[in-house]
GROMACS .gro file of C-alpha atoms in nm:
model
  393
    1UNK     CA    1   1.457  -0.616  -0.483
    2UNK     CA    2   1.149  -0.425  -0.514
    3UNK     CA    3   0.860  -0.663  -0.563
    4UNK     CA    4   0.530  -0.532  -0.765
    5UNK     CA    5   0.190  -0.701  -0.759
    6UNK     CA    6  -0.030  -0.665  -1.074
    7UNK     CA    7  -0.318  -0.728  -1.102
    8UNK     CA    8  -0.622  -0.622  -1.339
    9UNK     CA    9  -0.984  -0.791  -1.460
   10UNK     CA   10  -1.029  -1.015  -1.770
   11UNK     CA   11  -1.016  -0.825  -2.069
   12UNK     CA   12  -0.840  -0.569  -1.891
   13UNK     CA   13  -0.502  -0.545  -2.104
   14UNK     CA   14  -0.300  -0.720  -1.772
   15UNK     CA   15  -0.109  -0.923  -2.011
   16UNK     CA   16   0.006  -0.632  -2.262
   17UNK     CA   17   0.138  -0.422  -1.888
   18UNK     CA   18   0.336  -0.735  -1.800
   19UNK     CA   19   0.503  -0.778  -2.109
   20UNK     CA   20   0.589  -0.398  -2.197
   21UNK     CA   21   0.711  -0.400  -1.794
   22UNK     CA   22   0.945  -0.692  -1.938
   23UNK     CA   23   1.079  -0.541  -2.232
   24UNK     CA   24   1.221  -0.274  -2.004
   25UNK     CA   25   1.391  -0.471  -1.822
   26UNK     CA   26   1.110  -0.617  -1.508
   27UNK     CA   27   1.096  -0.997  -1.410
   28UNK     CA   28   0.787  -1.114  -1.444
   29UNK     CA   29   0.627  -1.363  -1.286
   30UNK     CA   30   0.298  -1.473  -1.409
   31UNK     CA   31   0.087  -1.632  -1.140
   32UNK     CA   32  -0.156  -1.805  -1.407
   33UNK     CA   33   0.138  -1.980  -1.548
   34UNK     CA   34   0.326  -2.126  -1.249
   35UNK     CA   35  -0.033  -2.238  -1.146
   36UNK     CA   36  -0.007  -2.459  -1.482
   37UNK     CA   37   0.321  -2.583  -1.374
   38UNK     CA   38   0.267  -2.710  -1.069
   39UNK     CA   39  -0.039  -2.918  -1.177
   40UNK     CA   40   0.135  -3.014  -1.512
   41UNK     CA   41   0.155  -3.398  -1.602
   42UNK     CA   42   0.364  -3.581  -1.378
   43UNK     CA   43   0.341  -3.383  -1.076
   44UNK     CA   44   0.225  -3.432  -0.693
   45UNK     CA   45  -0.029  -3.133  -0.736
   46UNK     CA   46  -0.186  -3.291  -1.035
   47UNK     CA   47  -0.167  -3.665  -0.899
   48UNK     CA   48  -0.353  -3.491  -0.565
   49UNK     CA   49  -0.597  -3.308  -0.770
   50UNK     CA   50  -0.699  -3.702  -0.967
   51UNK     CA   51  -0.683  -3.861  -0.593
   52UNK     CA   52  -0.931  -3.614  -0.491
   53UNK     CA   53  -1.151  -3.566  -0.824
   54UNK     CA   54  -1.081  -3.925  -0.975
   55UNK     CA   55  -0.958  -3.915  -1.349
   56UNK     CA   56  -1.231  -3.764  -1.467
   57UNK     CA   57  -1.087  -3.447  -1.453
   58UNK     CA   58  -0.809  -3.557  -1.697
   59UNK     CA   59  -0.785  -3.531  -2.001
   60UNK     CA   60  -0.693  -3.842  -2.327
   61UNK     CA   61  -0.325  -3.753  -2.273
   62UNK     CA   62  -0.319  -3.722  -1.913
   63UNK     CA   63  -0.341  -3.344  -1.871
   64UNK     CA   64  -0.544  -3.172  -1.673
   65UNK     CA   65  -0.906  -3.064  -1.860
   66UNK     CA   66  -0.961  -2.772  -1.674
   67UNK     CA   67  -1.260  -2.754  -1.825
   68UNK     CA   68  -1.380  -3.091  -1.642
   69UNK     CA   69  -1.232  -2.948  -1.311
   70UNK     CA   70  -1.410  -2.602  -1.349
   71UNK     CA   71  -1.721  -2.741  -1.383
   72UNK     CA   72  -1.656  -2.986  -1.048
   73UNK     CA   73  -1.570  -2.696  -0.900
   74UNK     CA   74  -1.821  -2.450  -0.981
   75UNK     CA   75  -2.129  -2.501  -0.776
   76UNK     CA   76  -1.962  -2.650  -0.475
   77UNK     CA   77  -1.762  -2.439  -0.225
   78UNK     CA   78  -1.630  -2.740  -0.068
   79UNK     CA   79  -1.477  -2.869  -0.370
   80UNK     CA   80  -1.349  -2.551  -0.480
   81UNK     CA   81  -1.183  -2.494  -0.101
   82UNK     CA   82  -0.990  -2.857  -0.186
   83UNK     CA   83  -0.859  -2.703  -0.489
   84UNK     CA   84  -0.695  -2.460  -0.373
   85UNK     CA   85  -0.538  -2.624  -0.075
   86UNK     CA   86  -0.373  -2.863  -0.365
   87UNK     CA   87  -0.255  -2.563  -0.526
   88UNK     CA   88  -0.241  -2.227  -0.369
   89UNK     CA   89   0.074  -2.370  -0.184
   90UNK     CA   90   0.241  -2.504  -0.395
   91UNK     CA   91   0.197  -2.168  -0.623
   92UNK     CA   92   0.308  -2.011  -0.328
   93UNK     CA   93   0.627  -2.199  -0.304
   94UNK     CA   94   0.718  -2.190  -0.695
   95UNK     CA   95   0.652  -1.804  -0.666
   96UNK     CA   96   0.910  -1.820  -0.391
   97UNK     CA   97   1.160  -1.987  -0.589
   98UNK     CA   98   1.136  -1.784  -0.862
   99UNK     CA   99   1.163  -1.431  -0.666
  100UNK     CA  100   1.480  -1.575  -0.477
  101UNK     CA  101   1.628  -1.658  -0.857
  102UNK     CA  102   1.538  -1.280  -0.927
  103UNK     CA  103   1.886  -1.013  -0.911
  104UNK     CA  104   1.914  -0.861  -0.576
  105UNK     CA  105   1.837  -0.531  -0.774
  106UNK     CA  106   1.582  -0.685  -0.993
  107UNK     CA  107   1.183  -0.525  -1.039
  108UNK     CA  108   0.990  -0.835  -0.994
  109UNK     CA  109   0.638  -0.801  -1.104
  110UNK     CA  110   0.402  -1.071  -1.020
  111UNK     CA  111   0.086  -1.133  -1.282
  112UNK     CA  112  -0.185  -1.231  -1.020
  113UNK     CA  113  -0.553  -1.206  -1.154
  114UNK     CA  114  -0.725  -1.274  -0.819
  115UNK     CA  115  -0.462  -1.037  -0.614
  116UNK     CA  116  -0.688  -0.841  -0.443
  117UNK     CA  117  -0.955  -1.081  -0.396
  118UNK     CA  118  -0.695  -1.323  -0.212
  119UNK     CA  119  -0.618  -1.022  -0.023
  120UNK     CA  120  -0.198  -1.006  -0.162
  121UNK     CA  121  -0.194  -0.635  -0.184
  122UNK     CA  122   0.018  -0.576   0.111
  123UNK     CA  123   0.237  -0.807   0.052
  124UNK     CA  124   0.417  -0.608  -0.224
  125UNK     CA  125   0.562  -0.292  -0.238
  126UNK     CA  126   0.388  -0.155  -0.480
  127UNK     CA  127  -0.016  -0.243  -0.634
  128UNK     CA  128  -0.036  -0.152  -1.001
  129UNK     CA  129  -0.371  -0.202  -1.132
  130UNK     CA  130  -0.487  -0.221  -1.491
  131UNK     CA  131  -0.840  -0.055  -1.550
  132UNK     CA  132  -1.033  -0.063  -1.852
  133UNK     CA  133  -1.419   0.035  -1.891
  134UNK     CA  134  -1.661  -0.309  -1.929
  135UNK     CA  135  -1.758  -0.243  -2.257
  136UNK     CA  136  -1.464  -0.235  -2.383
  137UNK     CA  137  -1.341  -0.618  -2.209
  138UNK     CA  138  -1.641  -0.758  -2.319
  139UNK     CA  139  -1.594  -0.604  -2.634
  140UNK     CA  140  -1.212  -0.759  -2.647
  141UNK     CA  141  -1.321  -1.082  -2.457
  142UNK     CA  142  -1.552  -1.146  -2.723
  143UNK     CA  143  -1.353  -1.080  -3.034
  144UNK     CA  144  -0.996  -1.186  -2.970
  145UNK     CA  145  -1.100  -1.475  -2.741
  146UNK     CA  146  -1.413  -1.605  -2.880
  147UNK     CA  147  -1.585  -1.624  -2.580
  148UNK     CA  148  -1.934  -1.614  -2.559
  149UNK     CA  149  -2.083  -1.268  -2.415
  150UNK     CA  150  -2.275  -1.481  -2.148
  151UNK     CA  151  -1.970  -1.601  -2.043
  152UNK     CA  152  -1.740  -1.289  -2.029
  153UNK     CA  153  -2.020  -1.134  -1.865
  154UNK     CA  154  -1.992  -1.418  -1.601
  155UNK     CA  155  -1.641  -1.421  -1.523
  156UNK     CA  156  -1.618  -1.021  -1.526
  157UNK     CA  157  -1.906  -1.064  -1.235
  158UNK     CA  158  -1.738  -1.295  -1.056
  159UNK     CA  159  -1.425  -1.098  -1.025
  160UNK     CA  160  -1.350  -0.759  -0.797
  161UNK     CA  161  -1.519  -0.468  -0.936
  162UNK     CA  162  -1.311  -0.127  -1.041
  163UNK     CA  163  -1.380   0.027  -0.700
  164UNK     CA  164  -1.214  -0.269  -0.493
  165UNK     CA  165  -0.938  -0.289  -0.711
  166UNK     CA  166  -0.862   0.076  -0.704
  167UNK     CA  167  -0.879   0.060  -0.283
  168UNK     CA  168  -0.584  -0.185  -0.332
  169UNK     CA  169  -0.378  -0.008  -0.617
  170UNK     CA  170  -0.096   0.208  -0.570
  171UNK     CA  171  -0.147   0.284  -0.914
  172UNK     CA  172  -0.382   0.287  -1.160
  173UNK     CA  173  -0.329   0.250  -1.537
  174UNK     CA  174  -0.607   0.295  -1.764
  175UNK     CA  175  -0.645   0.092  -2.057
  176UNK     CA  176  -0.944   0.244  -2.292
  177UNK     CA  177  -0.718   0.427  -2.552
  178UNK     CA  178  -0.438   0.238  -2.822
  179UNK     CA  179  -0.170   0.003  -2.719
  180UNK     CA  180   0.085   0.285  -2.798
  181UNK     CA  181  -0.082   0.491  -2.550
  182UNK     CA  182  -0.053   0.200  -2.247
  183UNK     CA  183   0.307   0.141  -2.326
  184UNK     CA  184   0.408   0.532  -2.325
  185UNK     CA  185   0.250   0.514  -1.966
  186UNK     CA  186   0.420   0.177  -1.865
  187UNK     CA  187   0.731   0.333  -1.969
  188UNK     CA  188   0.666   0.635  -1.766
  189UNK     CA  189   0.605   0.475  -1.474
  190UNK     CA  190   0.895   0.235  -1.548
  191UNK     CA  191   1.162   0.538  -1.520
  192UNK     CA  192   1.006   0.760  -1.290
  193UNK     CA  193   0.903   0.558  -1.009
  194UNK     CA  194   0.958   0.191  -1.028
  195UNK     CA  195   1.337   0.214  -1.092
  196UNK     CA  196   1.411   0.473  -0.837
  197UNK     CA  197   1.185   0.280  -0.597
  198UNK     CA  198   1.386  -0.003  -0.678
  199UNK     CA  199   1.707   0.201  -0.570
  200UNK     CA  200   1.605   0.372  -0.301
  201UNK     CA  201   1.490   0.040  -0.110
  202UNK     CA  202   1.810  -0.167  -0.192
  203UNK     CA  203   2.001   0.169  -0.063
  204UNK     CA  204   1.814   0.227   0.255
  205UNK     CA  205   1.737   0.571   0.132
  206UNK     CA  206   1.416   0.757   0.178
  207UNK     CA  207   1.241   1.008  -0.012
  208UNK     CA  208   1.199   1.362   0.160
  209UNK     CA  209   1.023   1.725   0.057
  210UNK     CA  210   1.240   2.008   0.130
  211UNK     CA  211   1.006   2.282  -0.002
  212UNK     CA  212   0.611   2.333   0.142
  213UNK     CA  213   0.352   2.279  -0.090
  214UNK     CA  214   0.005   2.249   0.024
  215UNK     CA  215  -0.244   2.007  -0.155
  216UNK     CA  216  -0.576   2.071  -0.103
  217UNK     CA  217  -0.757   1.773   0.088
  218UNK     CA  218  -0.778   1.453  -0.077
  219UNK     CA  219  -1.085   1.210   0.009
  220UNK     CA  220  -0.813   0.933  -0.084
  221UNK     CA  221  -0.589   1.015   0.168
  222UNK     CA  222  -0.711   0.800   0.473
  223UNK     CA  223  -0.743   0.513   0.166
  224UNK     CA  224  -0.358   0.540   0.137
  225UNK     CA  225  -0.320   0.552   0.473
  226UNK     CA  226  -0.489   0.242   0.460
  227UNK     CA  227  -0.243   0.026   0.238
  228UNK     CA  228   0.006   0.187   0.342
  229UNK     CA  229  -0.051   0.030   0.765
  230UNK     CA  230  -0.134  -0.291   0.608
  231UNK     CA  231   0.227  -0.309   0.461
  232UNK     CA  232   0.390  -0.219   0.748
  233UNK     CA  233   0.133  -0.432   0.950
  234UNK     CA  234   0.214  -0.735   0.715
  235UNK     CA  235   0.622  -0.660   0.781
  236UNK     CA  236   0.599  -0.638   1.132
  237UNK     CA  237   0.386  -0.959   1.169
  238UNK     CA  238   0.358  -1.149   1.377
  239UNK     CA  239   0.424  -0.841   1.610
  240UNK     CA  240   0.027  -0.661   1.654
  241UNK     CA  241   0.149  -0.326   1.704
  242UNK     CA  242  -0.040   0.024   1.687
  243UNK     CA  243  -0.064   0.198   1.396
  244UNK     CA  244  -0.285   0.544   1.328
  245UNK     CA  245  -0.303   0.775   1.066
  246UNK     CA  246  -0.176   1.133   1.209
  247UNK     CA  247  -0.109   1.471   1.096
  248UNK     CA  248  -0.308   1.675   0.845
  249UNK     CA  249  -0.388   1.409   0.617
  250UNK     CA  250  -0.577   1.247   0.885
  251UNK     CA  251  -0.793   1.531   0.948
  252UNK     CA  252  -1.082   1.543   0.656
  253UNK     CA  253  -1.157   1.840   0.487
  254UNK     CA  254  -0.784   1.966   0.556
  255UNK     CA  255  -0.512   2.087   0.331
  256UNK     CA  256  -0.187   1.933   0.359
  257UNK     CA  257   0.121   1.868   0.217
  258UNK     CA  258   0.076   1.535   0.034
  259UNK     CA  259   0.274   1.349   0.243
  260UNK     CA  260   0.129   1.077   0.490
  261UNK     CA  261   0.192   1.103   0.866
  262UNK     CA  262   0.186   0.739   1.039
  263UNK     CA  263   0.240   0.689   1.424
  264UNK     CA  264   0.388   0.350   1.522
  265UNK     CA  265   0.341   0.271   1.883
  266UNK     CA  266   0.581   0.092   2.022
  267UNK     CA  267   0.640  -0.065   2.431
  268UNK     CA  268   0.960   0.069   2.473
  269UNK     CA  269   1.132   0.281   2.209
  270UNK     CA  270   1.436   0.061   2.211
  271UNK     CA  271   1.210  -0.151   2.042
  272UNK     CA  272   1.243   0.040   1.718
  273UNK     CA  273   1.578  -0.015   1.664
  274UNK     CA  274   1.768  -0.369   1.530
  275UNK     CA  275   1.513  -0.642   1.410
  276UNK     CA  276   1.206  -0.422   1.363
  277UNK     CA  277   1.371  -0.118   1.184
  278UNK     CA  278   1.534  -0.358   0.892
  279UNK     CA  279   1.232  -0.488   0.855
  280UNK     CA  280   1.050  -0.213   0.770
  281UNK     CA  281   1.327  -0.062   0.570
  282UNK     CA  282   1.251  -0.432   0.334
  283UNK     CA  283   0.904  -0.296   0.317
  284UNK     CA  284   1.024  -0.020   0.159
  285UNK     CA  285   1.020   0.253   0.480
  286UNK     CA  286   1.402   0.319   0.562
  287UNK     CA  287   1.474   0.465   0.873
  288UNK     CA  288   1.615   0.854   0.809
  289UNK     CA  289   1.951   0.975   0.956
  290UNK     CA  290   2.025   1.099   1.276
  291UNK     CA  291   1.824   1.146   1.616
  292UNK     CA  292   1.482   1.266   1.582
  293UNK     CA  293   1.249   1.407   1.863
  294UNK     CA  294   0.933   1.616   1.902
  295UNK     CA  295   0.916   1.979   2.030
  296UNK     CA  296   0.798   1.963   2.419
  297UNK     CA  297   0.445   2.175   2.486
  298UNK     CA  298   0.522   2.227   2.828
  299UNK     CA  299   0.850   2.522   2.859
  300UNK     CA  300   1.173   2.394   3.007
  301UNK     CA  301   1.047   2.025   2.924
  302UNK     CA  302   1.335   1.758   2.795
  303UNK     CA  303   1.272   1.718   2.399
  304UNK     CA  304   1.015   1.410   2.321
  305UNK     CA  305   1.238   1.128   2.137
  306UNK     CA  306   1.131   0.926   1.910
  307UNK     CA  307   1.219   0.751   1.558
  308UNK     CA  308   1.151   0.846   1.208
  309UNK     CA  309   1.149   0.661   0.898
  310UNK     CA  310   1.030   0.762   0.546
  311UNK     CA  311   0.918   0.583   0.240
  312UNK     CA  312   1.172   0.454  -0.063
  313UNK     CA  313   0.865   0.525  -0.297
  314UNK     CA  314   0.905   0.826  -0.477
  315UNK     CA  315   0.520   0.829  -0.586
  316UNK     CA  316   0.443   0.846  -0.225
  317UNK     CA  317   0.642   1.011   0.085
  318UNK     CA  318   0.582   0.916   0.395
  319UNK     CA  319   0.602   1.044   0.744
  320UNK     CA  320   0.639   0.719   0.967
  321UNK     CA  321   0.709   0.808   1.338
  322UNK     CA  322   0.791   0.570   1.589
  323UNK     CA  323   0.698   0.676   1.933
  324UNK     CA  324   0.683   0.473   2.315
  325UNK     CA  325   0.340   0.400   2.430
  326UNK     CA  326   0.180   0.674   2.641
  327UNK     CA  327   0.480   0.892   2.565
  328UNK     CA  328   0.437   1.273   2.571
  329UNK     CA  329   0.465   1.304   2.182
  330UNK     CA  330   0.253   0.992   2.110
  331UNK     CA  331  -0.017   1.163   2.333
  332UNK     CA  332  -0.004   1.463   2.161
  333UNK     CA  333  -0.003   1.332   1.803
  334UNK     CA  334  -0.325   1.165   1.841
  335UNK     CA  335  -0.511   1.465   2.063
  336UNK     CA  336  -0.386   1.737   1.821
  337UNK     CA  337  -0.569   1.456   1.518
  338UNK     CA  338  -0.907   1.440   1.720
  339UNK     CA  339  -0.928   1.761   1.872
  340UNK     CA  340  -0.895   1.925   1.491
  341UNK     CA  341  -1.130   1.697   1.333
  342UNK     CA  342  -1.381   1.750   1.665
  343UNK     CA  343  -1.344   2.167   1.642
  344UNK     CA  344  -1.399   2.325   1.330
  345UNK     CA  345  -1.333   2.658   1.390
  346UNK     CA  346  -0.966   2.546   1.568
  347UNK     CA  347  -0.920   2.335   1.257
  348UNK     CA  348  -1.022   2.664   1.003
  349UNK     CA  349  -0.792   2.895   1.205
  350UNK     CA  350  -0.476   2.606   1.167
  351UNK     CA  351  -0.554   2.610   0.818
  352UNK     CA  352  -0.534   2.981   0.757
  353UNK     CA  353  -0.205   2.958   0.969
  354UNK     CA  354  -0.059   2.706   0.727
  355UNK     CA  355  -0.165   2.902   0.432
  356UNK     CA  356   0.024   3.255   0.541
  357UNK     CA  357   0.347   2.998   0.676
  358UNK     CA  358   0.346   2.802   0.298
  359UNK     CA  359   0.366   3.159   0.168
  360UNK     CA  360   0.609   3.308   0.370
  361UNK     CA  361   0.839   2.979   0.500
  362UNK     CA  362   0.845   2.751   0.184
  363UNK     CA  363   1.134   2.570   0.344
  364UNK     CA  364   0.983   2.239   0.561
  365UNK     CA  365   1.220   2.336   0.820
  366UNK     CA  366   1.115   2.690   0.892
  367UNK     CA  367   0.755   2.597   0.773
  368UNK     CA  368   0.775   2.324   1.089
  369UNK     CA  369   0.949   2.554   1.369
  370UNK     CA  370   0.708   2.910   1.248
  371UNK     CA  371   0.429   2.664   1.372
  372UNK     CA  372   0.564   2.604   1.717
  373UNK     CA  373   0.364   2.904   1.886
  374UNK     CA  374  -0.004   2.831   1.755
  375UNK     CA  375   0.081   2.478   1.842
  376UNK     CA  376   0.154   2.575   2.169
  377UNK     CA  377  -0.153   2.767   2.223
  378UNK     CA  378  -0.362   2.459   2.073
  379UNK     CA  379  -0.206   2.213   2.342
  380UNK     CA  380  -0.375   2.423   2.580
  381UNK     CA  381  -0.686   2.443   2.397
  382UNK     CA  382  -0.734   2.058   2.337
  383UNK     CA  383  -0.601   1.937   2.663
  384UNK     CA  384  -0.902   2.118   2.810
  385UNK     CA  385  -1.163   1.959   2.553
  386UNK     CA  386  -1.013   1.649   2.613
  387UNK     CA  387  -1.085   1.708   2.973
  388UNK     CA  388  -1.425   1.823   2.907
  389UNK     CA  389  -1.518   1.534   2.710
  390UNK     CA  390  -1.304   1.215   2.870
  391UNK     CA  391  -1.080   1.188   2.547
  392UNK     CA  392  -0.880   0.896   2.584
  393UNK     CA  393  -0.576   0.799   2.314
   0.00000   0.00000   0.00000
């Protein structure tokens, strides 16, 4: 199943994404209310909370005043951190249960306010962040809850800003225009990337670009990269393997097609296959097709081997090579990176190359092989800077 995090800030419009995502079809699962489950009357988790609070955190009818508890809690860190060992597992588990009741082709979005400040994000397969300008929560905050400015104004502080939330979001819907508006671009999403997400990971089947089309360079880039290596990292774990950003994207200030490169370095290369290859295929990077290898610099030299997977996501496609530690092509991957972001005038004359081949070679296949003979000459050309200046991998 492909599993979705959402997350947005009070007042954001959260609540209206989640329940337009379940009309067509999603399975939600909203964090806030499980929380309220699994403290509700007549439960360990709220019989813990009174052993470690005493009753006065109840309420006449044996509920629990959150109110009471909230303001306990407040202005002592201590308190707070016995809180949530109470209930953060036990939200944990009843989150569980309800993703395993999911259909094994279901969307499952989970509602979680504090994702990204309980740092979740890579634990999904996709982020999708709801955005709306201040103003405009106070402004709702205020009106349809009746709270009191001072207090919006307190819990929007005490919450990740925009920025944060955007470093975690795979995307970003914003939420300043009419409720018609939000649901035309939940239901866009919805059909063009969350269902065929959902497909492509239950089928194993990555997504790949077949024609060359150069993006000019994206500041984000190495921030994708980013989430991206923590998914993988967080799939992988316990394992603590290598991971860099590679290839054009990695180099700033360099067009590209939009596709991220990843290097995973792995002991021996055997170790990419069984185990380690369905799990990242879970994560949502399938392995592609066939045996995969790097063109040798050096003439008459045995191909470089190696494994290559893609992403599932069709909002994001992904290079993800798999290469043996201090192997040939895992050498050259990251010297060909440093060596263009070191020398500008190498990394101008690559990008005029790419330019003329994009023209003249649209197809990724002859794009890839027309570059062979500059890359050739720039093996030579970094393996003597790297000599010149003790480059190391």
């Amino acid at each position: 199943m492909l599993r979705v995090g959402l997350t947005g800030g009070i007042g954001s419009g959260k609540s209206a994404v989640a329940g337009r995502l379940a009309q067509r079809g999603a399975v939600v699962v909203d964090a806030d209310v499980v929380a309220r489950e699994v403290v509700a009357p007549g439960t360990e988790g709220l019989a813990e909370i009174v052993a470690a609070f005493s009753d006065r955190v109840l309420r006449p009818d044996g509920a629990l005043d959150r109110a009471a508890l909230g303001a306990v809690i407040f202005a002592d860190a201590g308190a707070r951190r016995t809180l949530e060992a109470i209930t953060h597992p036990r939200v944990r588990a009843r989150t569980a249960e309800l993703v395993a009741a999911a259909p094994p082709d279901a969307v499952v979005v989970n509602d979680v306010p504090l994702l990204v400040e309980v740092g979740l994000a890579a634990t999904y397969h996709l982020v999708l962040v709801v955005q709306t300008a201040v103003p405009t929560r106070m402004e709702r905050l205020t009106r349809d809850r009746g709270m009191d400015p001072a207090e919006a104004r307190r819990r929007i502080a005490a919450q990740a800003d925009d920025a944060r939330r955007r470093a975690a979001a795979d995307v970003v819907l914003l939420n300043d225009g009419t409720l018609a508006e939000l649901h035309a671009a939940v239901d866009a999403l919805w059909a063009d990337r969350l269902l065929p997400y959902e497909a492509n990971v239950r089928e194993r089947r990555a997504v790949r670009q077949t024609q060359v089309q150069l993006s000019e360079a994206d500041p984000t880039w190495p921030q994708q990269y980013a989430r991206l290596a923590a998914r993988i990292r967080h799939a992988l774990a316990p394992a603590d393997l290598r991971i860099d950003h590679i290839g054009s994207t990695a180099v700033p200030g360099l067009a590209a097609k939009d596709v991220i490169d990843i290097q995973l370095t792995v002991p021996r290369l055997d170790d990419a296959d069984g185990p380690l290859a369905e799990r990242l295929a879970d994560a949502g990077f399938p392995r592609l097709p066939g045996q995969w290898w790097d063109t040798p610099r050096l003439p008459g030299g045995d191909r470089w081997p190696k494994r290559l997977h893609g992403s599932a996501d069709p909002g994001r496609p992904v290079n993800l090579h798999i290469r043996e530690a201090a192997s040939p092509g895992w050498r050259y991957a990251l010297l060909m990176r440093d060596h263009l972001r070191a020398d500008p005038d190498q990394r101008s004359a690559y990008l005029l190359l790419k330019r003329e081949l994009a023209a003249s070679a649209p197809d990724s296949a002859a794009y890839t092989t027309a570059k062979d003979p500059w890359f050739d000459e720039e093996h030579l050309r970094a393996e003597e800077w790297a000599g010149q200046t003790g480059w190391r991998p």
